[in-house]
PDB file of C-alpha atoms and ligand atoms in Angstrom:
ATOM      1  CA  MET A  65     -37.168  93.102 194.589  1.00  0.00           C
ATOM      2  CA  SER A  66     -40.058  91.071 195.370  1.00  0.00           C
ATOM      3  CA  VAL A  67     -42.890  92.209 197.556  1.00  0.00           C
ATOM      4  CA  PHE A  68     -42.156  89.233 200.047  1.00  0.00           C
ATOM      5  CA  LYS A  69     -38.446  90.117 199.949  1.00  0.00           C
ATOM      6  CA  GLN A  70     -39.011  93.614 200.536  1.00  0.00           C
ATOM      7  CA  LEU A  71     -41.191  92.791 203.622  1.00  0.00           C
ATOM      8  CA  SER A  72     -38.940  90.385 204.664  1.00  0.00           C
ATOM      9  CA  HIS A  73     -36.028  92.984 204.670  1.00  0.00           C
ATOM     10  CA  LEU A  74     -37.877  95.052 207.020  1.00  0.00           C
ATOM     11  CA  TYR A  75     -38.876  92.219 209.565  1.00  0.00           C
ATOM     12  CA  HIS A  76     -35.000  91.033 209.714  1.00  0.00           C
ATOM     13  CA  SER A  77     -33.182  94.181 209.574  1.00  0.00           C
ATOM     14  CA  LYS A  78     -30.764  95.005 212.506  1.00  0.00           C
ATOM     15  CA  ASN A  79     -27.955  97.044 211.687  1.00  0.00           C
ATOM     16  CA  GLU A  80     -29.068  99.727 209.033  1.00  0.00           C
ATOM     17  CA  HIS A  81     -29.598 103.309 210.759  1.00  0.00           C
ATOM     18  CA  PHE A  82     -32.845 103.521 209.138  1.00  0.00           C
ATOM     19  CA  LEU A  83     -35.339 101.344 207.156  1.00  0.00           C
ATOM     20  CA  PHE A  84     -36.892 102.524 203.886  1.00  0.00           C
ATOM     21  CA  VAL A  85     -39.326 101.904 200.985  1.00  0.00           C
ATOM     22  CA  ASP A  86     -40.167 103.486 197.540  1.00  0.00           C
ATOM     23  CA  TYR A  87     -43.059 105.662 197.728  1.00  0.00           C
ATOM     24  CA  ASN A  88     -45.210 103.507 195.292  1.00  0.00           C
ATOM     25  CA  PHE A  89     -44.297 100.569 197.309  1.00  0.00           C
ATOM     26  CA  TYR A  90     -45.488 102.337 200.570  1.00  0.00           C
ATOM     27  CA  LYS A  91     -48.612 103.534 199.369  1.00  0.00           C
ATOM     28  CA  LYS A  92     -49.650  99.843 198.013  1.00  0.00           C
ATOM     29  CA  TRP A  93     -48.744  98.285 201.502  1.00  0.00           C
ATOM     30  CA  LYS A  94     -49.056 100.950 204.095  1.00  0.00           C
ATOM     31  CA  PRO A  95     -50.751  98.929 206.851  1.00  0.00           C
ATOM     32  CA  LEU A  96     -48.725  96.113 206.425  1.00  0.00           C
ATOM     33  CA  ILE A  97     -45.352  97.900 206.462  1.00  0.00           C
ATOM     34  CA  LYS A  98     -46.373  99.744 209.868  1.00  0.00           C
ATOM     35  CA  PHE A  99     -47.035  96.182 211.257  1.00  0.00           C
ATOM     36  CA  ILE A 100     -43.850  94.387 210.268  1.00  0.00           C
ATOM     37  CA  VAL A 101     -41.857  97.579 211.335  1.00  0.00           C
ATOM     38  CA  PHE A 102     -43.558  97.507 214.570  1.00  0.00           C
ATOM     39  CA  LEU A 103     -42.993  93.704 214.962  1.00  0.00           C
ATOM     40  CA  ASN A 104     -39.062  94.524 214.362  1.00  0.00           C
ATOM     41  CA  LYS A 105     -38.163  95.745 217.844  1.00  0.00           C
ATOM     42  CA  ASP A 106     -34.687  97.051 216.709  1.00  0.00           C
ATOM     43  CA  TYR A 107     -36.502 100.038 214.947  1.00  0.00           C
ATOM     44  CA  ILE A 108     -39.099 102.497 215.767  1.00  0.00           C
ATOM     45  CA  SER A 109     -41.616 103.444 213.437  1.00  0.00           C
ATOM     46  CA  CYS A 110     -41.658 106.742 211.623  1.00  0.00           C
ATOM     47  CA  LEU A 111     -42.833 108.364 208.404  1.00  0.00           C
ATOM     48  CA  ILE A 112     -40.356 110.704 206.534  1.00  0.00           C
ATOM     49  CA  PHE A 113     -40.858 111.452 203.142  1.00  0.00           C
ATOM     50  CA  ARG A 114     -37.741 112.325 201.353  1.00  0.00           C
ATOM     51  CA  LYS A 115     -37.134 113.365 197.909  1.00  0.00           C
ATOM     52  CA  ASN A 116     -33.622 112.617 197.328  1.00  0.00           C
ATOM     53  CA  TYR A 117     -31.408 110.319 199.396  1.00  0.00           C
ATOM     54  CA  LYS A 118     -28.215 109.342 197.620  1.00  0.00           C
ATOM     55  CA  LEU A 119     -29.160 107.533 194.541  1.00  0.00           C
ATOM     56  CA  TYR A 120     -32.633 107.309 195.667  1.00  0.00           C
ATOM     57  CA  LYS A 121     -35.512 109.348 194.650  1.00  0.00           C
ATOM     58  CA  ASP A 122     -39.149 109.623 196.776  1.00  0.00           C
ATOM     59  CA  ILE A 123     -38.570 107.338 199.268  1.00  0.00           C
ATOM     60  CA  VAL A 124     -40.519 106.868 202.758  1.00  0.00           C
ATOM     61  CA  ILE A 125     -38.542 106.043 205.893  1.00  0.00           C
ATOM     62  CA  VAL A 126     -40.789 103.924 207.627  1.00  0.00           C
ATOM     63  CA  GLY A 127     -38.224 102.861 210.422  1.00  0.00           C
ATOM     64  CA  LEU A 128     -35.317 104.483 212.562  1.00  0.00           C
ATOM     65  CA  LYS A 129     -32.905 102.230 214.236  1.00  0.00           C
ATOM     66  CA  TRP A 130     -33.560 102.344 218.155  1.00  0.00           C
ATOM     67  CA  ASN A 131     -30.473 103.136 219.981  1.00  0.00           C
ATOM     68  CA  GLY A 132     -32.006 103.292 223.412  1.00  0.00           C
ATOM     69  CA  ARG A 133     -30.932 106.210 225.326  1.00  0.00           C
ATOM     70  CA  ASN A 134     -27.783 106.371 224.309  1.00  0.00           C
ATOM     71  CA  VAL A 135     -28.033 108.643 221.146  1.00  0.00           C
ATOM     72  CA  LYS A 136     -25.018 110.574 221.127  1.00  0.00           C
ATOM     73  CA  ARG A 137     -26.115 114.082 220.303  1.00  0.00           C
ATOM     74  CA  ARG A 138     -23.205 114.729 217.813  1.00  0.00           C
ATOM     75  CA  THR A 139     -24.283 116.518 214.704  1.00  0.00           C
ATOM     76  CA  THR A 140     -21.670 118.865 214.538  1.00  0.00           C
ATOM     77  CA  GLY A 141     -20.816 119.572 210.797  1.00  0.00           C
ATOM     78  CA  PHE A 142     -24.205 118.642 209.538  1.00  0.00           C
ATOM     79  CA  ALA A 143     -25.535 122.230 209.469  1.00  0.00           C
ATOM     80  CA  LYS A 144     -22.331 123.997 208.600  1.00  0.00           C
ATOM     81  CA  ASP A 145     -21.993 121.485 205.373  1.00  0.00           C
ATOM     82  CA  PHE A 146     -25.803 122.218 204.715  1.00  0.00           C
ATOM     83  CA  LEU A 147     -24.842 126.152 204.623  1.00  0.00           C
ATOM     84  CA  GLU A 148     -21.970 125.340 202.489  1.00  0.00           C
ATOM     85  CA  GLU A 149     -23.796 122.931 199.790  1.00  0.00           C
ATOM     86  CA  THR A 150     -27.428 125.040 199.711  1.00  0.00           C
ATOM     87  CA  LYS A 151     -27.509 127.863 197.444  1.00  0.00           C
ATOM     88  CA  ASN A 152     -30.106 129.727 199.214  1.00  0.00           C
ATOM     89  CA  PRO A 153     -30.629 128.192 202.671  1.00  0.00           C
ATOM     90  CA  ARG A 154     -33.744 128.803 204.245  1.00  0.00           C
ATOM     91  CA  CYS A 155     -35.443 127.717 207.628  1.00  0.00           C
ATOM     92  CA  ILE A 156     -38.000 124.710 206.377  1.00  0.00           C
ATOM     93  CA  TYR A 157     -40.793 125.837 208.776  1.00  0.00           C
ATOM     94  CA  CYS A 158     -40.670 130.115 208.695  1.00  0.00           C
ATOM     95  CA  ASN A 159     -38.453 130.025 205.609  1.00  0.00           C
ATOM     96  CA  LYS A 160     -36.350 132.810 207.224  1.00  0.00           C
ATOM     97  CA  LYS A 161     -32.689 132.867 205.507  1.00  0.00           C
ATOM     98  CA  LEU A 162     -30.381 130.710 207.640  1.00  0.00           C
ATOM     99  CA  ASN A 163     -26.689 131.712 208.373  1.00  0.00           C
ATOM    100  CA  GLU A 164     -23.936 130.525 210.924  1.00  0.00           C
ATOM    101  CA  THR A 165     -25.563 132.436 213.816  1.00  0.00           C
ATOM    102  CA  ASN A 166     -29.156 131.328 213.421  1.00  0.00           C
ATOM    103  CA  ALA A 167     -28.843 127.983 211.837  1.00  0.00           C
ATOM    104  CA  THR A 168     -29.496 124.672 214.075  1.00  0.00           C
ATOM    105  CA  ILE A 169     -30.254 120.781 213.608  1.00  0.00           C
ATOM    106  CA  ASP A 170     -33.741 119.666 214.280  1.00  0.00           C
ATOM    107  CA  HIS A 171     -34.748 115.877 214.655  1.00  0.00           C
ATOM    108  CA  ILE A 172     -37.687 115.230 212.471  1.00  0.00           C
ATOM    109  CA  VAL A 173     -38.310 112.394 215.215  1.00  0.00           C
ATOM    110  CA  PRO A 174     -37.179 113.897 218.304  1.00  0.00           C
ATOM    111  CA  ILE A 175     -34.301 112.003 220.241  1.00  0.00           C
ATOM    112  CA  SER A 176     -37.059 111.745 223.191  1.00  0.00           C
ATOM    113  CA  LYS A 177     -39.222 109.785 220.977  1.00  0.00           C
ATOM    114  CA  GLY A 178     -36.580 107.188 219.792  1.00  0.00           C
ATOM    115  CA  GLY A 179     -35.317 109.228 216.731  1.00  0.00           C
ATOM    116  CA  ASN A 180     -31.581 108.797 216.087  1.00  0.00           C
ATOM    117  CA  ASN A 181     -28.980 111.200 214.415  1.00  0.00           C
ATOM    118  CA  CYS A 182     -29.092 109.749 210.991  1.00  0.00           C
ATOM    119  CA  GLN A 183     -28.992 112.047 208.022  1.00  0.00           C
ATOM    120  CA  VAL A 184     -32.659 111.297 207.037  1.00  0.00           C
ATOM    121  CA  ASN A 185     -33.969 112.430 210.327  1.00  0.00           C
ATOM    122  CA  LEU A 186     -31.987 115.834 210.639  1.00  0.00           C
ATOM    123  CA  VAL A 187     -33.285 119.368 209.199  1.00  0.00           C
ATOM    124  CA  VAL A 188     -31.692 122.458 209.312  1.00  0.00           C
ATOM    125  CA  VAL A 189     -33.726 125.153 210.685  1.00  0.00           C
ATOM    126  CA  CYS A 190     -33.783 128.398 212.517  1.00  0.00           C
ATOM    127  CA  ILE A 191     -33.031 128.643 216.227  1.00  0.00           C
ATOM    128  CA  LYS A 192     -36.358 130.337 217.032  1.00  0.00           C
ATOM    129  CA  CYS A 193     -38.716 127.429 215.194  1.00  0.00           C
ATOM    130  CA  ASN A 194     -36.491 124.813 216.646  1.00  0.00           C
ATOM    131  CA  ASN A 195     -37.155 126.286 220.469  1.00  0.00           C
ATOM    132  CA  GLU A 196     -41.048 126.807 219.413  1.00  0.00           C
ATOM    133  CA  ARG A 197     -41.390 123.238 218.003  1.00  0.00           C
ATOM    134  CA  GLY A 198     -40.291 121.448 220.855  1.00  0.00           C
ATOM    135  CA  ASN A 199     -41.543 117.724 220.875  1.00  0.00           C
ATOM    136  CA  MET A 200     -44.489 118.929 218.688  1.00  0.00           C
ATOM    137  CA  GLU A 201     -44.777 116.482 215.623  1.00  0.00           C
ATOM    138  CA  PHE A 202     -42.596 117.105 212.810  1.00  0.00           C
ATOM    139  CA  TYR A 203     -45.214 117.623 209.954  1.00  0.00           C
ATOM    140  CA  LYS A 204     -47.816 119.057 212.018  1.00  0.00           C
ATOM    141  CA  TYR A 205     -45.474 121.637 213.056  1.00  0.00           C
ATOM    142  CA  LEU A 206     -44.349 122.365 209.643  1.00  0.00           C
ATOM    143  CA  LYS A 207     -48.132 122.746 208.385  1.00  0.00           C
ATOM    144  CA  LEU A 208     -48.876 125.149 211.045  1.00  0.00           C
ATOM    145  CA  LYS A 209     -45.906 127.253 209.921  1.00  0.00           C
ATOM    146  CA  ASN A 210     -45.511 127.073 206.481  1.00  0.00           C
ATOM    147  CA  GLN A 211     -48.426 127.689 204.243  1.00  0.00           C
ATOM    148  CA  THR A 212     -47.140 125.765 201.302  1.00  0.00           C
ATOM    149  CA  TYR A 213     -47.575 122.771 202.850  1.00  0.00           C
ATOM    150  CA  LYS A 214     -50.647 123.354 204.641  1.00  0.00           C
ATOM    151  CA  ASN A 215     -52.973 121.220 202.622  1.00  0.00           C
ATOM    152  CA  GLN A 216     -50.518 118.545 201.313  1.00  0.00           C
ATOM    153  CA  LYS A 217     -50.820 115.044 202.415  1.00  0.00           C
ATOM    154  CA  ASN A 218     -47.507 113.592 201.973  1.00  0.00           C
ATOM    155  CA  ILE A 219     -44.622 116.203 202.152  1.00  0.00           C
ATOM    156  CA  PHE A 220     -41.481 115.100 200.173  1.00  0.00           C
ATOM    157  CA  PHE A 221     -38.576 117.455 200.917  1.00  0.00           C
TER     158      PHE A 221
HETATM  159 ZN1  LIG B 241     -37.811 129.051 211.223  1.00  0.00          ZN
END
């Protein structure tokens, strides 16, 4: 896809749950991407680095569909599926082993800041970290809790 087409897509999108670009594209056009997502009033700007999403590798989520205050908090099943599908499920923050009793869903961009329930905005974490983080910025809290990420700039997970 041409640069113009990709940028135009970010501007004209209305119905997708989130907007994303390839990491290399993001690196090259960072400020412009941010500005264009800002102009699209159906989305809120964000930065979420995902290693794998369906068929895509190394993508950056640059916008989340803005649903106002009507986001349903229904994320049932996500944590359960995660525990079943993951070999050694651990809290992304503190690295504690996760099980049915301590696993909870955390929103990377909190609902209170315009985040939604789409899968790219969800992580499964332990209940203790979830409560402690509150509304702190995701990557800030992640670096605070997990030494592995401390000096990394863009953290893909
Ligand atoms: Zn934890």
